[in-house]
CSV table of C-alpha atoms in Angstrom, one decimal:
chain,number,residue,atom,x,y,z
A,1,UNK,CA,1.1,20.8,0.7
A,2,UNK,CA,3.3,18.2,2.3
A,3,UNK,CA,3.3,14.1,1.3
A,4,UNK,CA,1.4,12.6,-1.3
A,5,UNK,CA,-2.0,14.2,-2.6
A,6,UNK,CA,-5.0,12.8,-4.8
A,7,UNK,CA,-7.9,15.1,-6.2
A,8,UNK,CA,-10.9,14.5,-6.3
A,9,UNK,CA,-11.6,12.5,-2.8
A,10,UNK,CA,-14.8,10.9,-3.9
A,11,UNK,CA,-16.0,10.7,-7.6
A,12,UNK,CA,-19.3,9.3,-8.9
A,13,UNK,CA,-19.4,8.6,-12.9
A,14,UNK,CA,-21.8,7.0,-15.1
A,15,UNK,CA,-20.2,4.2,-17.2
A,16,UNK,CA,-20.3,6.7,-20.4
A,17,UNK,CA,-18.7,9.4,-18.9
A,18,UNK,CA,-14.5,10.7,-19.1
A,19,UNK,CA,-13.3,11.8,-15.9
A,20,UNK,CA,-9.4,11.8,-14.4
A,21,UNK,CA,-7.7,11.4,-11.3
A,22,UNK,CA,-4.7,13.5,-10.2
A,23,UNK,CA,-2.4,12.7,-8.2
A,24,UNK,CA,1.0,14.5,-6.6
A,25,UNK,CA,3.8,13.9,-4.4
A,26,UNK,CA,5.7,16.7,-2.9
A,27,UNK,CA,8.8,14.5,-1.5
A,28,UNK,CA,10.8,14.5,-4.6
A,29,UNK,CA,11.0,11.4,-5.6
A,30,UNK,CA,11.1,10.2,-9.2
A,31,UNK,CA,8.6,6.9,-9.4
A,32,UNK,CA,4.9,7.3,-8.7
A,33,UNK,CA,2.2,4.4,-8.4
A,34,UNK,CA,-1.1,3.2,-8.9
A,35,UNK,CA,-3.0,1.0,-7.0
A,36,UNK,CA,-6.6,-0.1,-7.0
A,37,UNK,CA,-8.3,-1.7,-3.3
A,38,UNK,CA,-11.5,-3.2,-4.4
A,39,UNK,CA,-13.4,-4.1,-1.2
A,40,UNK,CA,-12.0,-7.8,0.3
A,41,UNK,CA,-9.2,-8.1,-2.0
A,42,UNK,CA,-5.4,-7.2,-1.6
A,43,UNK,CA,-4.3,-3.8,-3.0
A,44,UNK,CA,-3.6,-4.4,-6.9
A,45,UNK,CA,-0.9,-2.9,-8.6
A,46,UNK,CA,-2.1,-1.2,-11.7
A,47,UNK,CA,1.0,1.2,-13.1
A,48,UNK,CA,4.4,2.0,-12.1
A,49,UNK,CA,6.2,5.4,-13.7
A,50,UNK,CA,10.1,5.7,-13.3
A,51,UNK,CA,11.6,9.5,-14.2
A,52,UNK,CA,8.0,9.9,-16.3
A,53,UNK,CA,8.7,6.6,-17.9
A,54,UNK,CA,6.2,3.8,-17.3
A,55,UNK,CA,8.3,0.6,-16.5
A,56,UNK,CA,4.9,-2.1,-15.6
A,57,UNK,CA,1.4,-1.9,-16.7
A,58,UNK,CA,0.2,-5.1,-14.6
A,59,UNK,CA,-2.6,-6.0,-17.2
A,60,UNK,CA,-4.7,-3.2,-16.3
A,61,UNK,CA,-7.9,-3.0,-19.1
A,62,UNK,CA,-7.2,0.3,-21.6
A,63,UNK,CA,-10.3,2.0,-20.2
A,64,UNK,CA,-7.8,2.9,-17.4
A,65,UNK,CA,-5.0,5.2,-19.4
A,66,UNK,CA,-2.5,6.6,-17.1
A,67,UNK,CA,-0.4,9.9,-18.1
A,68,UNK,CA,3.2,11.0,-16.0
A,69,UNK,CA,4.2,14.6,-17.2
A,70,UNK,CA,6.6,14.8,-15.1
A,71,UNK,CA,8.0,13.1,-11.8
A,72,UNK,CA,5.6,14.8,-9.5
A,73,UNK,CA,1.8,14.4,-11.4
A,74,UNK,CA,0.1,11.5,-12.4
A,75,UNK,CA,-2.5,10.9,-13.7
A,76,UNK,CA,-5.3,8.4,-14.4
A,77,UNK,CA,-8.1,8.8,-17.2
A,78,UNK,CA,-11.0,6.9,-17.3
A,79,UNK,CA,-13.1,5.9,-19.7
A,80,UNK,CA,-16.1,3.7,-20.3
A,81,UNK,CA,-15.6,2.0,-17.0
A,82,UNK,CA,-18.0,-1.0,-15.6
A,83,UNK,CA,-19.6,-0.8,-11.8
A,84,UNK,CA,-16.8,-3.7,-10.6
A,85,UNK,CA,-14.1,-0.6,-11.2
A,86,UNK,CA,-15.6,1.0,-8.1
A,87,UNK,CA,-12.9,1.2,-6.0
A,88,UNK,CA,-10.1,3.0,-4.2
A,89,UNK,CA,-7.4,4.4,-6.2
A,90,UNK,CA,-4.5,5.0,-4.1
A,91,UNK,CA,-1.2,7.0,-5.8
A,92,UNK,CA,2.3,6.3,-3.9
A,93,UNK,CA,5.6,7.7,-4.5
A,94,UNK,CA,9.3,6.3,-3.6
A,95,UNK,CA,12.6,7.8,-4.7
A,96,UNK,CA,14.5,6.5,-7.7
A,97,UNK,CA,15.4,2.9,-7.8
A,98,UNK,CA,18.1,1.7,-6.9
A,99,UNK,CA,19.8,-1.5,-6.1
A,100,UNK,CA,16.2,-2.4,-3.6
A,101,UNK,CA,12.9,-1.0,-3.3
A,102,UNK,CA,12.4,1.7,-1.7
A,103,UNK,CA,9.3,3.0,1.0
A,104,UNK,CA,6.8,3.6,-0.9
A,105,UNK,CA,4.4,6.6,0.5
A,106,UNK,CA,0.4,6.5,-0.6
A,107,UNK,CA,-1.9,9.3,-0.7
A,108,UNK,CA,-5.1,9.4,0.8
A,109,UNK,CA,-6.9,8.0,-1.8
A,110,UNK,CA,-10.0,8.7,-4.8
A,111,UNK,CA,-12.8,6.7,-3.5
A,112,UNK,CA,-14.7,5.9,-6.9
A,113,UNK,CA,-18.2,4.8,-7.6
A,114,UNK,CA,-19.2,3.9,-10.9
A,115,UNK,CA,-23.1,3.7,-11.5
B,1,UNK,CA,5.8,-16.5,-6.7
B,2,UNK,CA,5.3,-14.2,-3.7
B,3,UNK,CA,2.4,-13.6,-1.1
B,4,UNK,CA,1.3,-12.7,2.2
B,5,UNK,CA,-0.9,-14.0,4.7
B,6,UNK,CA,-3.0,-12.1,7.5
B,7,UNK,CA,-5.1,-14.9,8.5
B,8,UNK,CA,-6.9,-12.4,10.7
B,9,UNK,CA,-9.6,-11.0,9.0
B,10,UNK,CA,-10.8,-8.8,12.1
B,11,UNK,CA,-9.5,-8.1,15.7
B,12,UNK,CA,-11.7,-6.2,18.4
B,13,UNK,CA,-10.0,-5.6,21.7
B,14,UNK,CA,-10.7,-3.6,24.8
B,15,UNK,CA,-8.7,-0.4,25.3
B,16,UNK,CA,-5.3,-0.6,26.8
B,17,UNK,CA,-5.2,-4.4,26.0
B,18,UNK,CA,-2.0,-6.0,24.0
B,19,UNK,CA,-2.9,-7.2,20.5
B,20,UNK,CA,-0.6,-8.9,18.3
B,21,UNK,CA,-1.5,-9.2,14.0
B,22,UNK,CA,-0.1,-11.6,12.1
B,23,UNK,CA,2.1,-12.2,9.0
B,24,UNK,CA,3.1,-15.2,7.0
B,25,UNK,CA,5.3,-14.8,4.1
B,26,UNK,CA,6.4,-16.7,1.1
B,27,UNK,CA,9.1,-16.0,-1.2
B,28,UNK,CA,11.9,-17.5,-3.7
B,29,UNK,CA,14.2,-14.7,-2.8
B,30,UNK,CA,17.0,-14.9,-0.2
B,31,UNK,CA,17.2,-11.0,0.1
B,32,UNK,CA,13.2,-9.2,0.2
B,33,UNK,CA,11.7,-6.4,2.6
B,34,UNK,CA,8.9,-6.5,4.6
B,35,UNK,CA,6.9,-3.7,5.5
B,36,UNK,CA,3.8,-2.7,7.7
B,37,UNK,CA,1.4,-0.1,6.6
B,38,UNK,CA,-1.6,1.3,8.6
B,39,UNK,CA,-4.9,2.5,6.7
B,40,UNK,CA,-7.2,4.1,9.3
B,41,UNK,CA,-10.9,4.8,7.9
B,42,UNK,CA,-9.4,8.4,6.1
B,43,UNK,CA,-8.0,6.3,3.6
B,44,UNK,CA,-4.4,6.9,3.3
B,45,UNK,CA,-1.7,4.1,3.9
B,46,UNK,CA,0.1,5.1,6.4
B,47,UNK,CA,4.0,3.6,6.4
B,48,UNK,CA,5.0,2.2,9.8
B,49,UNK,CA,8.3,-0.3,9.0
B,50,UNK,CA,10.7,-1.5,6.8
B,51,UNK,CA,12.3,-4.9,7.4
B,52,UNK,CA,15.5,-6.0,5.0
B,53,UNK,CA,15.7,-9.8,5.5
B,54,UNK,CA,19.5,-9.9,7.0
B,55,UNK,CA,18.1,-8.1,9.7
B,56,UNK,CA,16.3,-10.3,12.2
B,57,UNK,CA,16.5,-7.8,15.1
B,58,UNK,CA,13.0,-7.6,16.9
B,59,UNK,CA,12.2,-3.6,16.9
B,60,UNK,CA,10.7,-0.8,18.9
B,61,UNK,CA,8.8,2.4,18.7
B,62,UNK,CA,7.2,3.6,21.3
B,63,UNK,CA,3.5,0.9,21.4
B,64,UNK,CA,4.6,-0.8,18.6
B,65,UNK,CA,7.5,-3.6,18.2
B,66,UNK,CA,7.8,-5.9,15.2
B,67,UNK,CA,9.2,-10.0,15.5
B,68,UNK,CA,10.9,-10.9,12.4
B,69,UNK,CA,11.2,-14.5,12.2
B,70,UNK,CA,12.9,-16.0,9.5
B,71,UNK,CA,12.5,-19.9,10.4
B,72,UNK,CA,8.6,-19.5,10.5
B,73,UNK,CA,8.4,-16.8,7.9
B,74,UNK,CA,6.9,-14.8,9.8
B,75,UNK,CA,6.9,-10.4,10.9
B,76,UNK,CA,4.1,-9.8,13.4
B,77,UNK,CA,3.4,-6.7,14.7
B,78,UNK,CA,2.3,-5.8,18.1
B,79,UNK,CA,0.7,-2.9,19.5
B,80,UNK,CA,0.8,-2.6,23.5
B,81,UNK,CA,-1.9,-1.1,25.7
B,82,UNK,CA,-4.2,-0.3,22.6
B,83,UNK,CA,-6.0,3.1,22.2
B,84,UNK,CA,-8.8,3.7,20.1
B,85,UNK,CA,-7.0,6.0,17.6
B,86,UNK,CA,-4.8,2.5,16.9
B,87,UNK,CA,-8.0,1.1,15.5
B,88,UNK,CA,-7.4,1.1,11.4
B,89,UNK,CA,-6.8,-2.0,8.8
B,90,UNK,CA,-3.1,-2.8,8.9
B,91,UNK,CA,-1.5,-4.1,6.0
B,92,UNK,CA,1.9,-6.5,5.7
B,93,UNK,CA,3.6,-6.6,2.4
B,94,UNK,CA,6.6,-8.3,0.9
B,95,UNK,CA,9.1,-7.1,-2.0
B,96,UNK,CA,12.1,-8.6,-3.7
B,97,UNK,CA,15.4,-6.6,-2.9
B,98,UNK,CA,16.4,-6.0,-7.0
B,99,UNK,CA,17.2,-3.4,-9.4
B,100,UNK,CA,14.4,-1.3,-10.6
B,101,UNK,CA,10.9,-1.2,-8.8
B,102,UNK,CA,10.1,-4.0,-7.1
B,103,UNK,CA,6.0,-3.8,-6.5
B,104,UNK,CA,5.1,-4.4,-3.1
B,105,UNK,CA,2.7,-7.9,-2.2
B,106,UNK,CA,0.1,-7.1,0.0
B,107,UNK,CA,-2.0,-9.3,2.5
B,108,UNK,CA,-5.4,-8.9,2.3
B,109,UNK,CA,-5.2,-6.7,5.6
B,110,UNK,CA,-6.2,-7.2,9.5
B,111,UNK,CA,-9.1,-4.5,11.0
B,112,UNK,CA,-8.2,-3.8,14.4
B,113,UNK,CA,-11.1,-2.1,16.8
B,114,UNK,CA,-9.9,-0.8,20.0
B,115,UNK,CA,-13.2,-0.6,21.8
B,116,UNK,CA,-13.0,2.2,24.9
């Protein structure tokens, strides 16, 4: 496996049920993102892990719980979520910061669908 | 506060034609990054440029060149003699240049169609 991965692809949840999203990067870098694309709006920061630490949490609601066990997995657990979460959750990686920001690289994606 | 502008929504050009997508940028900041991402219909952001603001040097690579201008605030992106694998929803996004991880600001994206 090369790049940036996300399992599953496509997930469809009722609004009771737990599932989580996995994500990993195989480029060695040591901060991992998560984004959410919701159909006609910009891509929306929702976490930001540093070396397994999480540095921002850009007001994301606590039915979305991320976990980083280390500096190549994250994931994302979900819980009780509403239809508007239906979405695309995108992971990205970039190496450690530094003194700018550095390319960030996405996966390919969960595509989510919340009934 | 930050933010990018791709006032075009959707683009549709004939094969082999020039198209140029467009992106307006505001910032505070003296020293940011600008960056061009493509997202064809598999999903996956696909990184194309990085742009540090002290360097205003138009770019090339291969069908693709960049024009970084700071005066307008502007870093549009053209792709010469389209093909239909170019057709995807490209994305401009602005960052600060600090310490720590700077979350990219994404325009709301342009969906290009190369028609054959």
């Amino acid at each position: 496996e090369t790049g940036v991965t996300q399992t599953p692809r496509h997930l469809v949840m009722g609004m009771t049920n737990k599932k989580s999203l996995k994500c990993e990067q195989h480029l060695g870098h040591n901060a991992m993102y998560w984004y959410k694309q919701s159909a006609k709006k910009p891509l929306e920061l929702m976490f930001v892990y540093n070396f397994k630490e999480q540095t921002e949490n850009n007001s994301v609601p606590s039915r979305f719980s991320p976990e980083c066990p280390n500096s190549s997995h994250l994931f994302l657990h979900l819980h009780t979520l509403q239809p508007e979460d239906s979405a695309l959750y995108l992971c990205a990686s970039s190496q450690a910061p530094g003194k700018g920001p550095d390319t960030q690289y996405f996966g390919p994606g969960t595509r989510l669908t919340v009934l | 506060a930050q933010k990018v502008t791709q006032a075009q929504t959707e683009i549709s050009v004939v094969e082999k034609e020039d198209v140029t997508l467009d992106c307006v940028y505001e910032t505070r900041d003296t020293t940011y990054y600008l960056f061009w991402y493509k997202q064809p219909p598999s999903g996956e952001l696909v990184f194309l440029i990085r742009r540090n603001s002290f360097d205003e040097q138009n770019e090339i690579s291969g069908r693709y060149s960049w024009n970084f201008q700071k005066s307008t605030s502007s870093f549009n992106f053209t792709i010469t003699a389209s093909q239909v694998v170019d057709s995807a929803v490209y994305f401009c996004a602005l960052s600060e240049a600090r310490a720590g991880n700077t979350p990219l600001v994404f325009g709301k994206g342009t969906r290009l169609s190369v028609i054959a």
